[in-house]
Amino acid sequence: MGIDRTVPAVHLHIGGQARAEGTGGTVEHVFPVTGEVQGLVPLAGPADVAEAVEAAHAAFPAWRAWTPAERRGVLVRLAELIKADIAELGRLSVLDNGMTHRIGLHLASSMAGYTEYYAGWADKIEGRVTTVPAQRRELAYTVPEPYGVVGIILTWNGPLVSVGMKVIPALAAGNTVVVKPSELTPYATEHLMRLVRAAGIPDGVVNLVLGGPDAGEALVRHPLVQKVSFTGGPTTARKILASCAESLKPAVLELGGKSANLVFPDADLDRVTLINTSSVFETLAGQGCAIPSRLLVHESVYDEVAEKVVARVRSLRFGDPFDPSTNVSPVVTHAARDRILGMIGRARSQGVGRLLAGGGVPDGVPAGGYYVEPTVFGDVAPDSEIAQVEVFGPVLSLLRFSSEEEAVAIANSTSYGLASYVNTRDIGRVNRLTAQLRAGGVYVNGAPPVVGYELPFGGVGISGYGREGGQEGLLEFVRTKAVAIA
Ligand code: NAD
């Protein structure tokens, strides 16, 4: 029997009600694999967003009054339900944005993992006693408190992971939330809301409104929203911060990247090639924030690495995303494909690098699908657009360096700073580079950015600020109150 390709009816989830219509009208959901319309998505207008925020505000006092152990218990139940439904959540992730089934299942499992992890934190959020009368001082201590209503804005590439990294820690800390996923990815989060209800999380604690920029802006500006957690691009982040500035509202920003992968001659070149190409081409067709889209290779092994990369790219396969042998997916929209092809075209016409593979639209894919060939440029000029600006598509730039200093200078030359990758067996070099690379995380010899759920993730520069994952990701949703008693 083939895989079920039907999509669920989509709703706005406000205060425990599932509403089939929103005041923002509807939009057709298009499957990027075929370009065919799969269903209609109801959009929230500002009035729906306001109702969702009010529902979250109304639910807050009772949710805050749950004991930490009760909150842990309900989140453990949610994790169990997510684990039981990984197959369905993975299937819907494919139908959301055309990702391969393997990646869809992986992202659903990751959400389950974060849910278990943060469930465990729910009853371990503690304050400190800082001074005591025995020291001839006031009794003083800190009290961790939730913010209240948190506004959470997601992008379309991996909404389930963002739920695990944002929504769950916000709940564990005692906040209520209004989540606005992208209208491009309505299905997996629709299913999640069923699980939220089934777990026994009270009505109004988790509200979900699909919508575009106007719904996002209404959420950010709402005076009852106490904090914003955003995943998306730097351009939108600037608008969000401008809105937050009016009421001095805090925000966590998880933005894009142009991450460098530094390869020294003593590295395992086959492993580097496999991991780098898998990450840039097989993970959401390059639509991942932390992908190593700049491969910086020492001149002594550059030609060898370039050859290996091109050979690997030639072995990649397009096809039905549910077919396990398919490893490249389409990009999310027609507009995204045109934008990516535009960047490839400019790099070619400006001669800022040599085209080694790809560069266009592949043969043998559905005519309506939004496919871009895995594309590799060699000897890319470090200051060119293709080496400086996030493509968010299946495009890899190879750059040559001759010294460690030059590699660091190139790696640090963009305005982003999400991840940096290093490949060398020289521990002294590892220690120097982890200090010198300007990035929120440095990952050595093939370690991925998410190593367990304990390691925080986030950026510097225009990759944003604040952290997700680990204890740091929890503390983003906790306000510290100081108490002193004379
Ligand atoms: P985007 O910034 O266009 O949109 C993201 C979300 O913001 C969407 O839900 C959108 O509706 C909403 N939005 C748009 N305008 C808004 C406004 N004025 N006010 C409030 N909300 C608004 O981003 P995108 O193009 O959908 O996503 C791609 C970007 O996301 C890339 O830069 C990528 O690197 C980044 N990303 C980062 C991470 C991370 O964790 N660092 C993870 C995934 C994606």
mmCIF file of N, CA, C and O in Angstrom, residues 293-367:
data_model
loop_
_atom_site.group_PDB
_atom_site.id
_atom_site.type_symbol
_atom_site.label_atom_id
_atom_site.label_comp_id
_atom_site.label_asym_id
_atom_site.label_seq_id
_atom_site.Cartn_x
_atom_site.Cartn_y
_atom_site.Cartn_z
ATOM 1 N N SER A 293 27.459 26.405 3.962
ATOM 2 C CA SER A 293 27.320 26.761 2.543
ATOM 3 C C SER A 293 28.606 27.330 1.958
ATOM 4 O O SER A 293 28.682 27.585 0.759
ATOM 5 N N ARG A 294 29.615 27.558 2.821
ATOM 6 C CA ARG A 294 30.946 27.946 2.323
ATOM 7 C C ARG A 294 31.939 26.876 2.771
ATOM 8 O O ARG A 294 32.148 26.686 3.978
ATOM 9 N N LEU A 295 32.530 26.205 1.824
ATOM 10 C CA LEU A 295 33.518 25.160 2.146
ATOM 11 C C LEU A 295 34.902 25.747 1.864
ATOM 12 O O LEU A 295 35.265 25.975 0.709
ATOM 13 N N LEU A 296 35.630 26.029 2.941
ATOM 14 C CA LEU A 296 36.951 26.667 2.821
ATOM 15 C C LEU A 296 38.009 25.573 2.910
ATOM 16 O O LEU A 296 38.126 24.903 3.947
ATOM 17 N N VAL A 297 38.787 25.394 1.839
ATOM 18 C CA VAL A 297 39.687 24.245 1.778
ATOM 19 C C VAL A 297 41.126 24.721 1.594
ATOM 20 O O VAL A 297 41.410 25.590 0.748
ATOM 21 N N HIS A 298 42.043 24.102 2.366
ATOM 22 C CA HIS A 298 43.462 24.443 2.220
ATOM 23 C C HIS A 298 43.913 24.122 0.802
ATOM 24 O O HIS A 298 43.529 23.092 0.232
ATOM 25 N N GLU A 299 44.757 25.005 0.259
ATOM 26 C CA GLU A 299 45.144 24.887 -1.159
ATOM 27 C C GLU A 299 45.771 23.521 -1.498
ATOM 28 O O GLU A 299 45.610 23.033 -2.614
ATOM 29 N N SER A 300 46.438 22.886 -0.508
ATOM 30 C CA SER A 300 47.122 21.622 -0.809
ATOM 31 C C SER A 300 46.140 20.467 -1.065
ATOM 32 O O SER A 300 46.517 19.453 -1.659
ATOM 33 N N VAL A 301 44.910 20.589 -0.594
ATOM 34 C CA VAL A 301 43.927 19.510 -0.822
ATOM 35 C C VAL A 301 42.685 20.031 -1.555
ATOM 36 O O VAL A 301 41.698 19.300 -1.717
ATOM 37 N N TYR A 302 42.747 21.281 -1.975
ATOM 38 C CA TYR A 302 41.558 21.900 -2.578
ATOM 39 C C TYR A 302 41.053 21.111 -3.798
ATOM 40 O O TYR A 302 39.857 20.792 -3.892
ATOM 41 N N ASP A 303 41.963 20.791 -4.732
ATOM 42 C CA ASP A 303 41.511 20.125 -5.971
ATOM 43 C C ASP A 303 40.892 18.765 -5.659
ATOM 44 O O ASP A 303 39.889 18.373 -6.252
ATOM 45 N N GLU A 304 41.518 18.057 -4.716
ATOM 46 C CA GLU A 304 41.010 16.735 -4.338
ATOM 47 C C GLU A 304 39.599 16.854 -3.739
ATOM 48 O O GLU A 304 38.687 16.080 -4.096
ATOM 49 N N VAL A 305 39.408 17.828 -2.864
ATOM 50 C CA VAL A 305 38.086 18.002 -2.240
ATOM 51 C C VAL A 305 37.063 18.412 -3.303
ATOM 52 O O VAL A 305 35.938 17.884 -3.335
ATOM 53 N N ALA A 306 37.450 19.337 -4.181
ATOM 54 C CA ALA A 306 36.515 19.805 -5.217
ATOM 55 C C ALA A 306 36.050 18.618 -6.072
ATOM 56 O O ALA A 306 34.858 18.474 -6.377
ATOM 57 N N GLU A 307 36.979 17.749 -6.408
ATOM 58 C CA GLU A 307 36.641 16.559 -7.221
ATOM 59 C C GLU A 307 35.661 15.642 -6.477
ATOM 60 O O GLU A 307 34.678 15.159 -7.037
ATOM 61 N N LYS A 308 35.945 15.428 -5.200
ATOM 62 C CA LYS A 308 35.075 14.550 -4.391
ATOM 63 C C LYS A 308 33.677 15.162 -4.263
ATOM 64 O O LYS A 308 32.670 14.448 -4.329
ATOM 65 N N VAL A 309 33.626 16.471 -4.069
ATOM 66 C CA VAL A 309 32.328 17.134 -3.897
ATOM 67 C C VAL A 309 31.502 16.990 -5.177
ATOM 68 O O VAL A 309 30.315 16.633 -5.140
ATOM 69 N N VAL A 310 32.138 17.232 -6.310
ATOM 70 C CA VAL A 310 31.402 17.163 -7.584
ATOM 71 C C VAL A 310 30.916 15.720 -7.836
ATOM 72 O O VAL A 310 29.769 15.499 -8.247
ATOM 73 N N ALA A 311 31.761 14.742 -7.518
ATOM 74 C CA ALA A 311 31.359 13.339 -7.710
ATOM 75 C C ALA A 311 30.156 13.008 -6.834
ATOM 76 O O ALA A 311 29.197 12.356 -7.269
ATOM 77 N N ARG A 312 30.180 13.475 -5.628
ATOM 78 C CA ARG A 312 29.069 13.203 -4.700
ATOM 79 C C ARG A 312 27.784 13.881 -5.191
ATOM 80 O O ARG A 312 26.699 13.296 -5.149
ATOM 81 N N VAL A 313 27.915 15.115 -5.673
ATOM 82 C CA VAL A 313 26.736 15.849 -6.153
ATOM 83 C C VAL A 313 26.112 15.107 -7.335
ATOM 84 O O VAL A 313 24.882 15.026 -7.455
ATOM 85 N N ARG A 314 26.956 14.534 -8.191
ATOM 86 C CA ARG A 314 26.422 13.810 -9.356
ATOM 87 C C ARG A 314 25.633 12.572 -8.938
ATOM 88 O O ARG A 314 24.819 12.062 -9.701
ATOM 89 N N SER A 315 25.884 12.068 -7.722
ATOM 90 C CA SER A 315 25.186 10.846 -7.286
ATOM 91 C C SER A 315 23.851 11.148 -6.606
ATOM 92 O O SER A 315 23.114 10.226 -6.257
ATOM 93 N N LEU A 316 23.542 12.413 -6.397
ATOM 94 C CA LEU A 316 22.300 12.756 -5.688
ATOM 95 C C LEU A 316 21.096 12.524 -6.591
ATOM 96 O O LEU A 316 21.181 12.701 -7.806
ATOM 97 N N ARG A 317 19.975 12.157 -5.959
ATOM 98 C CA ARG A 317 18.784 11.785 -6.737
ATOM 99 C C ARG A 317 17.563 12.622 -6.372
ATOM 100 O O ARG A 317 17.245 12.817 -5.203
ATOM 101 N N PHE A 318 16.880 13.099 -7.393
ATOM 102 C CA PHE A 318 15.569 13.728 -7.206
ATOM 103 C C PHE A 318 14.514 12.634 -7.283
ATOM 104 O O PHE A 318 14.777 11.544 -7.753
ATOM 105 N N GLY A 319 13.299 12.969 -6.882
ATOM 106 C CA GLY A 319 12.213 12.005 -7.049
ATOM 107 C C GLY A 319 11.150 12.193 -6.001
ATOM 108 O O GLY A 319 11.112 13.212 -5.302
ATOM 109 N N ASP A 320 10.290 11.200 -5.894
ATOM 110 C CA ASP A 320 9.201 11.220 -4.918
ATOM 111 C C ASP A 320 9.804 11.360 -3.510
ATOM 112 O O ASP A 320 10.642 10.547 -3.116
ATOM 113 N N PRO A 321 9.394 12.366 -2.740
ATOM 114 C CA PRO A 321 10.003 12.553 -1.418
ATOM 115 C C PRO A 321 9.773 11.383 -0.467
ATOM 116 O O PRO A 321 10.515 11.210 0.507
ATOM 117 N N PHE A 322 8.752 10.546 -0.754
ATOM 118 C CA PHE A 322 8.496 9.385 0.106
ATOM 119 C C PHE A 322 9.350 8.178 -0.288
ATOM 120 O O PHE A 322 9.371 7.182 0.424
ATOM 121 N N ASP A 323 10.037 8.265 -1.427
ATOM 122 C CA ASP A 323 10.914 7.175 -1.870
ATOM 123 C C ASP A 323 12.233 7.290 -1.095
ATOM 124 O O ASP A 323 12.898 8.329 -1.167
ATOM 125 N N PRO A 324 12.624 6.245 -0.352
ATOM 126 C CA PRO A 324 13.835 6.352 0.470
ATOM 127 C C PRO A 324 15.102 6.642 -0.334
ATOM 128 O O PRO A 324 16.096 7.118 0.236
ATOM 129 N N SER A 325 15.088 6.372 -1.635
ATOM 130 C CA SER A 325 16.317 6.644 -2.395
ATOM 131 C C SER A 325 16.388 8.102 -2.885
ATOM 132 O O SER A 325 17.391 8.525 -3.453
ATOM 133 N N THR A 326 15.342 8.866 -2.671
ATOM 134 C CA THR A 326 15.377 10.289 -3.046
ATOM 135 C C THR A 326 16.127 11.058 -1.976
ATOM 136 O O THR A 326 15.830 10.918 -0.789
ATOM 137 N N ASN A 327 17.129 11.842 -2.398
ATOM 138 C CA ASN A 327 17.798 12.637 -1.359
ATOM 139 C C ASN A 327 17.753 14.133 -1.584
ATOM 140 O O ASN A 327 18.193 14.888 -0.725
ATOM 141 N N VAL A 328 17.206 14.613 -2.697
ATOM 142 C CA VAL A 328 17.102 16.070 -2.874
ATOM 143 C C VAL A 328 15.636 16.441 -3.044
ATOM 144 O O VAL A 328 14.904 15.819 -3.809
ATOM 145 N N SER A 329 15.218 17.459 -2.322
ATOM 146 C CA SER A 329 13.825 17.900 -2.381
ATOM 147 C C SER A 329 13.750 19.225 -3.146
ATOM 148 O O SER A 329 14.771 19.844 -3.429
ATOM 149 N N PRO A 330 12.537 19.659 -3.452
ATOM 150 C CA PRO A 330 12.383 20.965 -4.087
ATOM 151 C C PRO A 330 12.564 22.077 -3.069
ATOM 152 O O PRO A 330 12.607 21.816 -1.869
ATOM 153 N N VAL A 331 12.640 23.317 -3.543
ATOM 154 C CA VAL A 331 12.602 24.457 -2.614
ATOM 155 C C VAL A 331 11.144 24.849 -2.416
ATOM 156 O O VAL A 331 10.240 24.308 -3.062
ATOM 157 N N VAL A 332 10.904 25.764 -1.508
ATOM 158 C CA VAL A 332 9.562 25.876 -0.934
ATOM 159 C C VAL A 332 8.512 26.497 -1.852
ATOM 160 O O VAL A 332 7.353 26.102 -1.816
ATOM 161 N N THR A 333 8.908 27.478 -2.627
ATOM 162 C CA THR A 333 7.922 28.153 -3.495
ATOM 163 C C THR A 333 8.548 28.480 -4.842
ATOM 164 O O THR A 333 9.777 28.441 -5.014
ATOM 165 N N HIS A 334 7.688 28.850 -5.761
ATOM 166 C CA HIS A 334 8.121 29.330 -7.069
ATOM 167 C C HIS A 334 9.041 30.536 -6.885
ATOM 168 O O HIS A 334 10.100 30.656 -7.509
ATOM 169 N N ALA A 335 8.633 31.444 -5.989
ATOM 170 C CA ALA A 335 9.415 32.672 -5.762
ATOM 171 C C ALA A 335 10.801 32.329 -5.215
ATOM 172 O O ALA A 335 11.802 32.947 -5.601
ATOM 173 N N ALA A 336 10.859 31.323 -4.315
ATOM 174 C CA ALA A 336 12.159 30.925 -3.767
ATOM 175 C C ALA A 336 13.048 30.381 -4.878
ATOM 176 O O ALA A 336 14.235 30.693 -4.950
ATOM 177 N N ARG A 337 12.455 29.569 -5.774
ATOM 178 C CA ARG A 337 13.259 29.022 -6.872
ATOM 179 C C ARG A 337 13.793 30.154 -7.750
ATOM 180 O O ARG A 337 14.973 30.162 -8.107
ATOM 181 N N ASP A 338 12.942 31.127 -8.065
ATOM 182 C CA ASP A 338 13.394 32.230 -8.925
ATOM 183 C C ASP A 338 14.498 33.044 -8.246
ATOM 184 O O ASP A 338 15.462 33.459 -8.887
ATOM 185 N N ARG A 339 14.338 33.251 -6.943
ATOM 186 C CA ARG A 339 15.354 34.023 -6.212
ATOM 187 C C ARG A 339 16.697 33.287 -6.225
ATOM 188 O O ARG A 339 17.748 33.877 -6.484
ATOM 189 N N ILE A 340 16.652 31.960 -5.990
ATOM 190 C CA ILE A 340 17.896 31.168 -5.957
ATOM 191 C C ILE A 340 18.537 31.147 -7.346
ATOM 192 O O ILE A 340 19.749 31.361 -7.490
ATOM 193 N N LEU A 341 17.719 30.907 -8.370
ATOM 194 C CA LEU A 341 18.267 30.888 -9.734
ATOM 195 C C LEU A 341 18.834 32.263 -10.093
ATOM 196 O O LEU A 341 19.836 32.362 -10.820
ATOM 197 N N GLY A 342 18.226 33.326 -9.561
ATOM 198 C CA GLY A 342 18.739 34.678 -9.795
ATOM 199 C C GLY A 342 20.130 34.855 -9.200
ATOM 200 O O GLY A 342 21.029 35.401 -9.844
ATOM 201 N N MET A 343 20.322 34.334 -7.977
ATOM 202 C CA MET A 343 21.649 34.460 -7.340
ATOM 203 C C MET A 343 22.680 33.633 -8.103
ATOM 204 O O MET A 343 23.821 34.065 -8.289
ATOM 205 N N ILE A 344 22.270 32.443 -8.557
ATOM 206 C CA ILE A 344 23.191 31.601 -9.346
ATOM 207 C C ILE A 344 23.546 32.337 -10.639
ATOM 208 O O ILE A 344 24.724 32.410 -11.047
ATOM 209 N N GLY A 345 22.532 32.903 -11.284
ATOM 210 C CA GLY A 345 22.749 33.608 -12.556
ATOM 211 C C GLY A 345 23.698 34.785 -12.400
ATOM 212 O O GLY A 345 24.610 34.980 -13.209
ATOM 213 N N ARG A 346 23.526 35.543 -11.309
ATOM 214 C CA ARG A 346 24.418 36.702 -11.099
ATOM 215 C C ARG A 346 25.846 36.236 -10.856
ATOM 216 O O ARG A 346 26.799 36.829 -11.362
ATOM 217 N N ALA A 347 26.000 35.166 -10.060
ATOM 218 C CA ALA A 347 27.358 34.663 -9.801
ATOM 219 C C ALA A 347 28.016 34.232 -11.111
ATOM 220 O O ALA A 347 29.210 34.469 -11.336
ATOM 221 N N ARG A 348 27.225 33.610 -11.984
ATOM 222 C CA ARG A 348 27.786 33.150 -13.271
ATOM 223 C C ARG A 348 28.156 34.343 -14.143
ATOM 224 O O ARG A 348 29.247 34.390 -14.723
ATOM 225 N N SER A 349 27.244 35.312 -14.249
ATOM 226 C CA SER A 349 27.503 36.410 -15.190
ATOM 227 C C SER A 349 28.610 37.329 -14.672
ATOM 228 O O SER A 349 29.355 37.912 -15.452
ATOM 229 N N GLN A 350 28.749 37.405 -13.342
ATOM 230 C CA GLN A 350 29.808 38.277 -12.806
ATOM 231 C C GLN A 350 31.156 37.549 -12.736
ATOM 232 O O GLN A 350 32.173 38.161 -12.401
ATOM 233 N N GLY A 351 31.151 36.260 -13.024
ATOM 234 C CA GLY A 351 32.401 35.484 -13.036
ATOM 235 C C GLY A 351 33.104 35.463 -11.686
ATOM 236 O O GLY A 351 34.331 35.479 -11.614
ATOM 237 N N VAL A 352 32.332 35.402 -10.588
ATOM 238 C CA VAL A 352 32.951 35.428 -9.257
ATOM 239 C C VAL A 352 33.379 34.038 -8.783
ATOM 240 O O VAL A 352 33.857 33.871 -7.670
ATOM 241 N N GLY A 353 33.174 33.037 -9.630
ATOM 242 C CA GLY A 353 33.589 31.680 -9.288
ATOM 243 C C GLY A 353 33.384 30.814 -10.523
ATOM 244 O O GLY A 353 32.775 31.254 -11.503
ATOM 245 N N ARG A 354 33.914 29.591 -10.462
ATOM 246 C CA ARG A 354 33.741 28.667 -11.593
ATOM 247 C C ARG A 354 32.602 27.724 -11.269
ATOM 248 O O ARG A 354 32.595 27.101 -10.193
ATOM 249 N N LEU A 355 31.650 27.598 -12.193
ATOM 250 C CA LEU A 355 30.533 26.674 -11.959
ATOM 251 C C LEU A 355 31.045 25.243 -12.139
ATOM 252 O O LEU A 355 31.491 24.859 -13.229
ATOM 253 N N LEU A 356 31.003 24.442 -11.068
ATOM 254 C CA LEU A 356 31.527 23.066 -11.126
ATOM 255 C C LEU A 356 30.414 22.040 -11.282
ATOM 256 O O LEU A 356 30.655 20.928 -11.752
ATOM 257 N N ALA A 357 29.203 22.388 -10.846
ATOM 258 C CA ALA A 357 28.072 21.449 -10.968
ATOM 259 C C ALA A 357 26.773 22.220 -10.897
ATOM 260 O O ALA A 357 26.699 23.266 -10.247
ATOM 261 N N GLY A 358 25.769 21.705 -11.564
ATOM 262 C CA GLY A 358 24.419 22.267 -11.474
ATOM 263 C C GLY A 358 24.295 23.614 -12.158
ATOM 264 O O GLY A 358 24.854 23.839 -13.215
ATOM 265 N N GLY A 359 23.525 24.494 -11.520
ATOM 266 C CA GLY A 359 23.372 25.846 -12.042
ATOM 267 C C GLY A 359 22.001 26.128 -12.627
ATOM 268 O O GLY A 359 21.698 27.258 -12.995
ATOM 269 N N GLY A 360 21.135 25.105 -12.737
ATOM 270 C CA GLY A 360 19.850 25.342 -13.379
ATOM 271 C C GLY A 360 18.748 24.514 -12.754
ATOM 272 O O GLY A 360 18.771 24.195 -11.566
ATOM 273 N N VAL A 361 17.793 24.157 -13.603
ATOM 274 C CA VAL A 361 16.645 23.355 -13.169
ATOM 275 C C VAL A 361 16.894 21.930 -13.660
ATOM 276 O O VAL A 361 17.276 21.737 -14.810
ATOM 277 N N PRO A 362 16.738 20.925 -12.792
ATOM 278 C CA PRO A 362 17.071 19.551 -13.217
ATOM 279 C C PRO A 362 16.049 18.974 -14.198
ATOM 280 O O PRO A 362 14.900 19.420 -14.244
ATOM 281 N N ASP A 363 16.491 17.982 -14.952
ATOM 282 C CA ASP A 363 15.572 17.216 -15.820
ATOM 283 C C ASP A 363 14.904 16.136 -14.973
ATOM 284 O O ASP A 363 15.392 15.763 -13.916
ATOM 285 N N GLY A 364 13.802 15.626 -15.515
ATOM 286 C CA GLY A 364 13.195 14.424 -14.935
ATOM 287 C C GLY A 364 12.478 14.656 -13.629
ATOM 288 O O GLY A 364 12.304 13.731 -12.840
ATOM 289 N N VAL A 365 12.088 15.893 -13.340
ATOM 290 C CA VAL A 365 11.292 16.170 -12.140
ATOM 291 C C VAL A 365 9.914 16.626 -12.605
ATOM 292 O O VAL A 365 9.760 17.057 -13.750
ATOM 293 N N PRO A 366 8.884 16.545 -11.721
ATOM 294 C CA PRO A 366 7.559 16.995 -12.154
ATOM 295 C C PRO A 366 7.622 18.435 -12.679
ATOM 296 O O PRO A 366 8.270 19.293 -12.064
ATOM 297 N N ALA A 367 6.950 18.687 -13.806
ATOM 298 C CA ALA A 367 7.079 19.981 -14.484
ATOM 299 C C ALA A 367 6.711 21.149 -13.565
ATOM 300 O O ALA A 367 7.322 22.214 -13.619
#
